[in-house]
XYZ file of C-alpha atoms in Angstrom:
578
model
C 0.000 0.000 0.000
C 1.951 3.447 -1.255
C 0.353 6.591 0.351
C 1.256 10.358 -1.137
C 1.387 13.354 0.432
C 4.213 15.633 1.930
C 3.472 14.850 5.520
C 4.731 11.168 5.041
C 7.670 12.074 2.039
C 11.078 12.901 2.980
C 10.205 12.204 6.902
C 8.769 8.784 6.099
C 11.503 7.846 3.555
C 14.019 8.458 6.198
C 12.211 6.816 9.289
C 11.864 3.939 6.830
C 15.910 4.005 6.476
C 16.210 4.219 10.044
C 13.883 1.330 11.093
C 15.898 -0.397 8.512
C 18.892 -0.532 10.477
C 16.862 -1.652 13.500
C 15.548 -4.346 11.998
C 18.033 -6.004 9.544
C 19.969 -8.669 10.845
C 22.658 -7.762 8.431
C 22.499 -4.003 8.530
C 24.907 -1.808 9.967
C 25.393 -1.101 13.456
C 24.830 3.130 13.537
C 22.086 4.789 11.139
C 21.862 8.220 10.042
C 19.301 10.374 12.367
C 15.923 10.230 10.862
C 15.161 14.134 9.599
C 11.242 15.502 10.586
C 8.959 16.673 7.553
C 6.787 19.192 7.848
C 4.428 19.081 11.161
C 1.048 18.777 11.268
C -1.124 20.865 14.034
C -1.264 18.886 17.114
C -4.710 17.034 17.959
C -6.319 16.897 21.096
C -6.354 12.494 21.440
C -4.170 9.730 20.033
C -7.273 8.523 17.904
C -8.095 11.698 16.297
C -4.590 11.254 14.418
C -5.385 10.423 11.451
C -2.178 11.287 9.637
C -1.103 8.993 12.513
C -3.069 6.288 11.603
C -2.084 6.400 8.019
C 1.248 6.081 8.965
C 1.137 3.268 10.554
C -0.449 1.524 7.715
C 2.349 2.835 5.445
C 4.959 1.598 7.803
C 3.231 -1.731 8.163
C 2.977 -2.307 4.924
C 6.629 -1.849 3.866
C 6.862 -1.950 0.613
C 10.399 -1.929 0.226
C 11.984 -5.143 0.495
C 15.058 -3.074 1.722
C 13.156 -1.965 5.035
C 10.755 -5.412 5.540
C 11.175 -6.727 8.882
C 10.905 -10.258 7.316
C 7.763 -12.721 7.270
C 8.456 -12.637 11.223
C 8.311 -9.780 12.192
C 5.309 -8.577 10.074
C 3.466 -11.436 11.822
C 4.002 -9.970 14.687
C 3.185 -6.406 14.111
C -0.144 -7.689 12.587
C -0.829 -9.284 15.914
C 0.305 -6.307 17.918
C -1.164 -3.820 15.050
C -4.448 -5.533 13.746
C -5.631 -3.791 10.739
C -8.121 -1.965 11.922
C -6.086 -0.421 15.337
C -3.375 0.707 13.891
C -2.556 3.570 16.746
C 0.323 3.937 18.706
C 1.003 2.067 21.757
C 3.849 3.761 22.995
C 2.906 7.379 22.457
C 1.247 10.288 24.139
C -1.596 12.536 22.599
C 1.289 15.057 21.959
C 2.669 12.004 19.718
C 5.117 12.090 22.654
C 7.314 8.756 23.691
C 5.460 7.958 26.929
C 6.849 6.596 30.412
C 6.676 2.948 29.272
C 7.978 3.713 26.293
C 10.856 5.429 28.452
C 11.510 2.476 30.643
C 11.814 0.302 27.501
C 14.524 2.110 25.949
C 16.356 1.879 29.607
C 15.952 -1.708 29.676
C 17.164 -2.214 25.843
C 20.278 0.530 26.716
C 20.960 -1.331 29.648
C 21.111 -5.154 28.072
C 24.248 -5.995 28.914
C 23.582 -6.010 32.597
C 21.440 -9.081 31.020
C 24.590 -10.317 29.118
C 22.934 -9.509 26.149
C 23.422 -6.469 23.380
C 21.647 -3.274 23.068
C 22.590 -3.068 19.372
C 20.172 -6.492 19.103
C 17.717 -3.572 20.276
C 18.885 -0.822 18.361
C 18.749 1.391 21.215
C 20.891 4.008 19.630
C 18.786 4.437 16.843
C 15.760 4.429 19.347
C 17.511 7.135 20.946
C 17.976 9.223 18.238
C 14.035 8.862 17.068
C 12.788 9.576 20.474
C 14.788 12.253 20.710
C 13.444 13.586 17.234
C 10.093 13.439 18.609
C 10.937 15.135 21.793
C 12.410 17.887 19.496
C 9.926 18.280 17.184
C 6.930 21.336 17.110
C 4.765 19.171 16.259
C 6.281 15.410 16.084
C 6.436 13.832 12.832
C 4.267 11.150 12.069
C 6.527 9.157 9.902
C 9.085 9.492 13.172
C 6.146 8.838 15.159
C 5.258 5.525 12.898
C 8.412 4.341 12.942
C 9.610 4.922 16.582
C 6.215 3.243 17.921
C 6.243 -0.104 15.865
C 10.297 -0.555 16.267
C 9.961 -0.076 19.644
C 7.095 -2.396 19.465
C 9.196 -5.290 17.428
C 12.215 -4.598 20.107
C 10.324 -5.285 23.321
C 9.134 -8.454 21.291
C 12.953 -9.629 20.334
C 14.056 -8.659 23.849
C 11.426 -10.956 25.661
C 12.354 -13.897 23.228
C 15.796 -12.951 23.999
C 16.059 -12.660 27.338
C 13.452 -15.725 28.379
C 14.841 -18.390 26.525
C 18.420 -17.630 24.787
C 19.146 -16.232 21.519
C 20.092 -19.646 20.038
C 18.907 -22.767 20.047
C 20.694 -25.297 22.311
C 19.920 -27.895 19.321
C 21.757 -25.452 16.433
C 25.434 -25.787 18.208
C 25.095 -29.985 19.510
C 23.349 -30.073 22.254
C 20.431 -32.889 22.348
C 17.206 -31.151 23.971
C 14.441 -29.075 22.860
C 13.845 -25.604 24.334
C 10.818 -26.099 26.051
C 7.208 -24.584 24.012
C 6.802 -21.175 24.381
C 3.448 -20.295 25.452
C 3.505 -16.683 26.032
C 1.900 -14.558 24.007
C 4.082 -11.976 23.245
C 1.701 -9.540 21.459
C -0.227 -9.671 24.692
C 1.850 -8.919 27.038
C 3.577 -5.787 24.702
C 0.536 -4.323 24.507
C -0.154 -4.739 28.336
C 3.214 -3.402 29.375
C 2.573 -0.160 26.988
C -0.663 0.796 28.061
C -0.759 -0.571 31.464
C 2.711 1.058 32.421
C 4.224 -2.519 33.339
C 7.445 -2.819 31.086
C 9.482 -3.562 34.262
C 7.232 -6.239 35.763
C 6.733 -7.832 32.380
C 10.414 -8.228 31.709
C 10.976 -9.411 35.334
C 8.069 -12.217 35.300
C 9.798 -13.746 32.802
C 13.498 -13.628 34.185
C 15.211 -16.964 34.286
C 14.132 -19.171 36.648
C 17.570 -20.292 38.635
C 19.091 -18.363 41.258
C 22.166 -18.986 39.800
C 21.654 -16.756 36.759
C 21.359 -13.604 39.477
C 24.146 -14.456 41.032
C 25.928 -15.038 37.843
C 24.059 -11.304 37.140
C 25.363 -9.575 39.969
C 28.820 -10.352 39.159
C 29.097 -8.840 35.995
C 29.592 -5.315 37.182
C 32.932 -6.039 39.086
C 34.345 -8.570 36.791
C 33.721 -5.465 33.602
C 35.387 -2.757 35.591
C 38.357 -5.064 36.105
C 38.532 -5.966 32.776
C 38.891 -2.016 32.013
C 41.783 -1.900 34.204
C 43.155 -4.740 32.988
C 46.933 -3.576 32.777
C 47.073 -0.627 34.865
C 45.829 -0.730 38.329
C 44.914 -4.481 37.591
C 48.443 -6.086 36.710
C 48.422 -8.613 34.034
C 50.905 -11.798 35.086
C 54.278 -11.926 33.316
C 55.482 -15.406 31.745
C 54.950 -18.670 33.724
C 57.657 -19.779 35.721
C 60.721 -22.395 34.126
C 59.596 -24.589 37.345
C 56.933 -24.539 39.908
C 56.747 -22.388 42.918
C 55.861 -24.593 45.937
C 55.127 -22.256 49.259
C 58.267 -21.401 51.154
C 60.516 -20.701 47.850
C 61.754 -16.894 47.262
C 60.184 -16.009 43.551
C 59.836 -13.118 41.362
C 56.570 -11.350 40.092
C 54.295 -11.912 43.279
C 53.843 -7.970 43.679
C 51.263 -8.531 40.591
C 50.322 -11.900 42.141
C 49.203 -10.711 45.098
C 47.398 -7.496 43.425
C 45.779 -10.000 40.898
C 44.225 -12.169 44.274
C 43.092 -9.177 46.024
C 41.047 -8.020 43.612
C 39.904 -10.912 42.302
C 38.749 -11.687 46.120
C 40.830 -14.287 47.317
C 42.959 -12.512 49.498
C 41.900 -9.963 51.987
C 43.356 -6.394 51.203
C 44.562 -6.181 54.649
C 46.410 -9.182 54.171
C 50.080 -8.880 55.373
C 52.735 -7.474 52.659
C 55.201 -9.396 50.553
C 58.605 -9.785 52.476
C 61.846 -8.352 51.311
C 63.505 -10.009 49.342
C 59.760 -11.698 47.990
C 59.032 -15.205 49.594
C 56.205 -17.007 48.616
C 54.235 -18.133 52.194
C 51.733 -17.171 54.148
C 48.441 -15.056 52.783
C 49.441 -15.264 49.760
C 50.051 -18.816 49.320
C 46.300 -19.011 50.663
C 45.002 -17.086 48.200
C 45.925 -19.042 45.796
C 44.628 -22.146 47.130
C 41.401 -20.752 47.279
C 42.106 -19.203 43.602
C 42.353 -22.914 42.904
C 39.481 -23.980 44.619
C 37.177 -21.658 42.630
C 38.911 -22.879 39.194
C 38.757 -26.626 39.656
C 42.587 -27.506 40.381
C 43.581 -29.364 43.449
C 44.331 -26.791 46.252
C 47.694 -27.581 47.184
C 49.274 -23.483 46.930
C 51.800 -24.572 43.859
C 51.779 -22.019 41.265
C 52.528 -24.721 38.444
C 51.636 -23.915 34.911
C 48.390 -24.659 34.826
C 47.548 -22.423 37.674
C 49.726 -19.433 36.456
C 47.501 -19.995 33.589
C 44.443 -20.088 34.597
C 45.541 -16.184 36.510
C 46.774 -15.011 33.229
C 43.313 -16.108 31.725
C 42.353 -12.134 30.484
C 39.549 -10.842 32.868
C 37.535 -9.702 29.342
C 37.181 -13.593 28.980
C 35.916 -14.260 31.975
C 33.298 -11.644 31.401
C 32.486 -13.193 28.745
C 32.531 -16.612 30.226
C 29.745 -15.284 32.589
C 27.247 -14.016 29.636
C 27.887 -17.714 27.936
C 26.690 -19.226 31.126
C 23.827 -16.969 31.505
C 22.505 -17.528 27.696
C 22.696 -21.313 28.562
C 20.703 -20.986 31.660
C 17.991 -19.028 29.448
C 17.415 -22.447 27.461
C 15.627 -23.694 31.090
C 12.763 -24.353 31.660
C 10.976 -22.738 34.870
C 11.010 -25.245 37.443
C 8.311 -24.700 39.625
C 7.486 -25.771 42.507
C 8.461 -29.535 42.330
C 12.560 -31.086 43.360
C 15.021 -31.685 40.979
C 18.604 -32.527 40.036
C 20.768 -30.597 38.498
C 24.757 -31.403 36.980
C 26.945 -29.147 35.817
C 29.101 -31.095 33.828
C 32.319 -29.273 33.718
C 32.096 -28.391 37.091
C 31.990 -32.317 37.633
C 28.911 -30.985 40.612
C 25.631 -32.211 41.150
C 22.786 -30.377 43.404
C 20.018 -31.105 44.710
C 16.237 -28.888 45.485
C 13.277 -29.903 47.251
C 11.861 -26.751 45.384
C 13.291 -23.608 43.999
C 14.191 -21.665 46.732
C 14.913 -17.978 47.021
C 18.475 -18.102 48.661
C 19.626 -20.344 45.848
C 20.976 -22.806 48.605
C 20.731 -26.492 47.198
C 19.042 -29.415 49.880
C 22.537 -31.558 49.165
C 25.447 -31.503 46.505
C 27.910 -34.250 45.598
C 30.537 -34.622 43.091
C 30.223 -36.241 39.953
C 32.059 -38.315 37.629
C 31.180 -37.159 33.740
C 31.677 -38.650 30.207
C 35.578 -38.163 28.452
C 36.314 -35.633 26.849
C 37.478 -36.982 23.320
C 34.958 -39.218 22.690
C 32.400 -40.340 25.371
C 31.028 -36.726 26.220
C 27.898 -36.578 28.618
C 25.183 -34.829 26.732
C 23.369 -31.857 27.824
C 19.378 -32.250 28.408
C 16.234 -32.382 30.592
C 13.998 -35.922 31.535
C 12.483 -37.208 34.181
C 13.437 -39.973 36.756
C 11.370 -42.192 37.052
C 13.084 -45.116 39.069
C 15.737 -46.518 41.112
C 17.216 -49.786 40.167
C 18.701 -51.823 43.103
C 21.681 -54.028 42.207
C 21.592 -53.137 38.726
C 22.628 -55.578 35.674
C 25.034 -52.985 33.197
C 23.965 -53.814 29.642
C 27.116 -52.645 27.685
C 26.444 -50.725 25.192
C 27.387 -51.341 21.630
C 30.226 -48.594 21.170
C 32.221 -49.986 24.136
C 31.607 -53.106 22.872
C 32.985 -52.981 19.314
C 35.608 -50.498 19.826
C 36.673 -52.136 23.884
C 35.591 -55.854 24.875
C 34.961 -57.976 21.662
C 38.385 -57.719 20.541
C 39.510 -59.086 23.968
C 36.899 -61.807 23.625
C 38.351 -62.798 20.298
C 41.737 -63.366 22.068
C 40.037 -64.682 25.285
C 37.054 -66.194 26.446
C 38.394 -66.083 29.829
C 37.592 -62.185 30.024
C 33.933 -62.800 30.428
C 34.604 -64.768 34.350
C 37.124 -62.222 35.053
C 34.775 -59.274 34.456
C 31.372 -60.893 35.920
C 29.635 -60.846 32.506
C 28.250 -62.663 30.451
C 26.329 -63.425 26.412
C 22.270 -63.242 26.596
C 19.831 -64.179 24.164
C 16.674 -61.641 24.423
C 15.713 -58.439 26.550
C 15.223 -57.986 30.705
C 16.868 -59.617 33.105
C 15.606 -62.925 32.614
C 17.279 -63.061 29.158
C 18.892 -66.981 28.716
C 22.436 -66.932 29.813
C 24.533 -68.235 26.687
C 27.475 -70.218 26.609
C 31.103 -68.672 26.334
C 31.943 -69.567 22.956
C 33.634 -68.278 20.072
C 30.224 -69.130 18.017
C 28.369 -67.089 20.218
C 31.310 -64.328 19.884
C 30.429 -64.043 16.365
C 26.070 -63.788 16.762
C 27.120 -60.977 19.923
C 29.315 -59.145 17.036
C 26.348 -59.031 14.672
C 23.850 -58.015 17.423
C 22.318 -61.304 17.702
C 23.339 -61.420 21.583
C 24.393 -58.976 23.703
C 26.507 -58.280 26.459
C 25.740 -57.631 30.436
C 27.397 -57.263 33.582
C 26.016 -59.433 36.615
C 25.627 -57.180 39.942
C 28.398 -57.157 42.174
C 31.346 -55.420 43.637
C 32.905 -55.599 39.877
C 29.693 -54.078 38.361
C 30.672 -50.474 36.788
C 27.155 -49.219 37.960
C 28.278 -49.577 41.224
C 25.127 -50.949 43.521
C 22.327 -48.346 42.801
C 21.534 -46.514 39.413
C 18.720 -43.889 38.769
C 16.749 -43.802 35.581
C 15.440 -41.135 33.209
C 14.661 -43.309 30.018
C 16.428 -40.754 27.384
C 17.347 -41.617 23.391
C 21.206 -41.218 24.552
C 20.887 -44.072 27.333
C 22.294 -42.071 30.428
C 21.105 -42.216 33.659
C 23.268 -41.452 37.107
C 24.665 -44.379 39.079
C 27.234 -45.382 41.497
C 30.619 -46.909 41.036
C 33.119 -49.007 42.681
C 35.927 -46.298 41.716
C 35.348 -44.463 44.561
C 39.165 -42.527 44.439
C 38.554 -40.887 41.591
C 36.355 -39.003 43.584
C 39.700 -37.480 45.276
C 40.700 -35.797 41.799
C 39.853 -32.400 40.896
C 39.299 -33.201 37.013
C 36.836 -36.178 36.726
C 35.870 -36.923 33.018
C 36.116 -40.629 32.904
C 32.946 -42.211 32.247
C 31.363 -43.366 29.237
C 29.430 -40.589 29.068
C 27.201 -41.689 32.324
C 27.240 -39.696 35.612
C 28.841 -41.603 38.704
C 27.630 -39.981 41.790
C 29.829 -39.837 44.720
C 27.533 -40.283 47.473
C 24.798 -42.459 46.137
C 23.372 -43.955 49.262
C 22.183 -39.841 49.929
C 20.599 -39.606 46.690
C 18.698 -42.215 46.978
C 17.417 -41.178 50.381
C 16.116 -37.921 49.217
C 14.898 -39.403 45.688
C 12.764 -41.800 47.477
C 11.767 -39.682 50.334
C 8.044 -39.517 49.671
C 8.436 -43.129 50.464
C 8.931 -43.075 54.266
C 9.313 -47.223 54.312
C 12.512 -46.093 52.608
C 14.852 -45.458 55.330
C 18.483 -45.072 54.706
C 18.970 -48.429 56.112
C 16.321 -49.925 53.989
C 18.241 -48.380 50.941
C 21.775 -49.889 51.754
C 19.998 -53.053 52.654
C 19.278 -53.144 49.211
C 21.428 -51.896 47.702
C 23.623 -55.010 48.819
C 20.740 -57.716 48.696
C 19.110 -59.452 45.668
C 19.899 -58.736 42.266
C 17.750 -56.070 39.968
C 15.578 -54.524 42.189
C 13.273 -51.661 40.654
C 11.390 -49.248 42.950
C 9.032 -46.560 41.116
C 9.038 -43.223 42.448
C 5.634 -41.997 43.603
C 6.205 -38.327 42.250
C 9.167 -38.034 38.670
C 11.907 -35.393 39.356
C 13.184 -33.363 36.771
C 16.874 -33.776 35.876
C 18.667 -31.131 34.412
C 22.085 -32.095 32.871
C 23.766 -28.936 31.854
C 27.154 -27.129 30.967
C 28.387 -23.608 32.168
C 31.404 -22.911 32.828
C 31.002 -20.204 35.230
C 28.759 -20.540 38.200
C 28.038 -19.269 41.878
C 28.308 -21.660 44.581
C 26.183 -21.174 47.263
C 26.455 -20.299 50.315
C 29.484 -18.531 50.022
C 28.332 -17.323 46.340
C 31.717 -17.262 45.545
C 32.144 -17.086 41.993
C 33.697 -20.685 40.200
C 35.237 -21.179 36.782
C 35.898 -24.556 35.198
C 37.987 -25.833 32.082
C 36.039 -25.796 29.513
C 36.041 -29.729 28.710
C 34.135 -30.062 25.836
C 35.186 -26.771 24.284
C 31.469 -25.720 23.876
C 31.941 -22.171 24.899
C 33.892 -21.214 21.452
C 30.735 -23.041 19.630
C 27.959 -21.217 21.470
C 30.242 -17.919 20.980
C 30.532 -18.538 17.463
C 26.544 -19.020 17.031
C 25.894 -15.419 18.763
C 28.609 -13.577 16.531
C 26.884 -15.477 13.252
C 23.104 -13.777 14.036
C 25.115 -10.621 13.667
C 25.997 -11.281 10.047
């Protein structure tokens, strides 16, 4: 639809060119300030603009392929703007921006307290049209047009943005589905511009662990160091020819000990360097607990990995803690119900009754994940369902072809050793096969297949908990109980081996009073494949960030990043800007 006139010409042209910019996701990041055409007389109400009105509808309809918001984003201005409404939502009846209109363009200036972008917002160019309008004796209505629905299609992208993520978990590897957006977004723009509740829309829909405010409130301190990265905040020279073990006289602990204090880990009142430098006391305790909140064994030496890990720039770190907070935007709120959550690289599991305001898990354990080369534990959301007692392990077939049938080729003799043993069929009352050769061959061409009989040589350990997913994990205990004593733990098969699983059990069962923690350990050593059904499923989150808080000191914790997913997911977010 092409409308003449000079009230909508050169104004309209060039609001056009400025919503442009806002809404291409391949347009450049400043545009030129829109210019105002010749005002009309003001009009006593919003509705009585018709010039208004007829903007709208020429902005809608966007004729230019150049300036169209894409089959997206007109659907969404059609529900936001239906045909025969098309007035402003974020405007006086001076065609002035209004207060929510206001508080909008402070939320999209101040996105990266979110970890996200204002120029995903185009708040500059925002700017620059409200501040047209502001300026202008009367307002344009082209400016007016444009500033309204932009504003409009922002709010929209920031929601989407800030609820669940900016990309989808399934685009860079992992394996589960963002949860179904019900919200209706048109909805609640429209109520948060006319009802004057911007700031309580945006904060119903904030994401639902504590963790990502913690994670929020640490962004502030962990920018302005990265500012001063280099001057008041030393960087670290090169890592030392040998290790520094506490008691030996070293160079370059002036920066060290500037680097802990403001990184928190040692007090600022804490005692000053002897001359000449000698590397004891505070400051050897600083960087134990340095190590402790970046997953290395807290023993004070300042090996390489550690002097590493400090020289890590603080700009990555920030950026570390917006990576985590986009991933925790792909869950799903919890409500009130308990569940499980693992942070894989952070080799941590915690436990909630419910979601609770202080952020302070029920009970947390260590974990044991999936290697990193080539038996990674995936990243998703199910529901356990059950506890097996004494569990059977039914190898699966990649550890089978690649591990055990070329020992059984060689040797029968492995099967006794191990506790396992050839099965024809499914359960556990499959028919035990003989060891043979023959029966090597029909297990190679998945005619039978492998298990492991319960026992103390059983790699489930005695207990394992189930959440029937396509990838075949589930969390169980192990006999391996010392690698529980090693600060990096990826050495599953991509499983989860919990450390204490006599506690997990306790609390997954304990809707089940008969199940006392001597009932469970009872069973757990007594008769082979024993299933219990939970009376109520708990949701099990499996999930990667490598930066968290860690109640209830909410100190802040980096890990390695094992699976190098944190280039991947950074990669996705710089392609949406091409």
């Amino acid at each position: 639809m092409r409308l003449a006139g000079p009230s909508l010409s050169g104004g309209f042209r060039t609001s056009l060119l400025c919503l442009a910019l806002m809404l291409s996701a391949c347009g450049p990041d400043e545009a030129p300030p829109a210019t105002a055409a010749p005002r009309p007389s003001p009009l006593p109400s919003l509705e009585a603009h018709a010039d208004l009105t007829a903007a709208m509808s020429a902005w809608l309809a966007a004729p230019d392929k150049r300036f169209n918001p894409g089959p997206a984003g007109k659907k969404i201005l059609a529900s936001i703007y239906p045909e025969a409404a098309t007035t402003a939502l974020w405007l006086d009846a001076n065609l002035r921006p209004t207060k929510s209109a206001e508080e909008a363009l402070a939320i999209f200036t101040d996105a990266e307290a979110e970890g996200l972008e204002p120029a995903d917002y185009r708040a500059a160019e925002l700017v620059v049209l409200k501040t047209n309008l502001e300026a202008g004796s009367p307002p344009s209505h082209a400016d007016a047009a444009a500033f309204d629905a932009s504003i409009s299609l922002s709010f929209i992208r920031y929601l989407r943005h800030f609820h669940r993520g900016r990309v989808d978990p399934k685009d860079i590897g992992f394996l589960f589905t963002l949860p179904a957006d019900e919200h209706d977004y048109a909805t609640m723009v429209r109520d948060a511009a006319h009802k004057g509740r911007v700031k309580e829309t945006v904060a119903a829909i904030t994401p639902p662990l504590v963790q990502y405010k913690a994670l929020r409130s640490m962004l502030p301190k962990y920018r302005a160091l990265a500012l001063t990265e280099g001057t008041t905040f030393p960087r670290l020279g090169p890592a030392p020819r040998k290790s520094i073990k506490p008691g030996e006289s070293a160079s370059g602990l002036d920066a060290l000990r500037t680097r802990l204090i403001a990184l928190g880990d040692m007090k600022d009142t804490a005692a000053p360097l002897a001359v000449p430098p000698v590397y004891e006391g505070d400051i050897v305790e600083g960087v134990k607990q340095f190590q402790t909140r970046h997953g290395y064994e807290a023993d004070g030496v300042l090996g390489k990995a550690t002097w590493a890990a400090m020289s890590v720039p603080i700009s990555w770190r920030v950026h570390q803690i917006e990576l985590a907070m986009e991933r925790m935007r792909w869950l799903p709120h919890l409500g009130e119900r308990p569940f499980v959550a693992v942070n894989v690289p952070m080799f941590r599991l915690w436990g909630w009754d419910t979601v609770p305001e202080s952020g302070a898990p029920n009970f947390e354990m260590g974990v044991i994940v999936g290697k990193s080369l080539n038996t990674r534990t995936p990243v998703f959301m199910e529901e356990m369902e059950y506890v097996i007692f004494q569990p059977y392990w039914n190898v699966p077939k990649s550890i089978l072809q690649k591990e055990i049938l070329p020992i059984l080729r060689r040797n029968l003799g492995y099967l006794d050793s191990q506790d396992m043993e050839m099965v024809d069929g499914q359960g556990d009352d499959a028919k035990v096969m003989a060891a043979s050769q023959e029966n090597v061959d029909l297990l190679a061409q998945g005619k039978l297949r492998l298990r492991q009989r319960p026992g103390a040589k059983n790699s489930l350990g005695q207990v394992k908990f189930m959440f029937p997913n396509d990838e075949n994990v589930y969390l169980h205990s192990t006999p391996a109980q010392s690698l529980f004593g090693r600060a990096r733990r990826d050495f599953s098969h991509g499983c989860v081996r919990v450390e204490d699983p006599v506690k997990l059990a306790e609390w997954a069962l304990k809707d089940q009073p008969e199940w006392t923690r001597e009932k469970i350990v009872a069973a757990m050593n007594g008769k082979p494949s024993f299933r219990v059904n939970l009376t109520r499923p708990i949701r099990v989150v499996m999930y990667y960030v490598t930066a968290t808080v860690i109640p209830p000191g909410n100190t802040l914790h980096f890990a390695e990043d094992i699976y190098k997913q944190d280039p991947q997911l950074d990669k996705a977010l710089h392609a949406r800007r091409r």
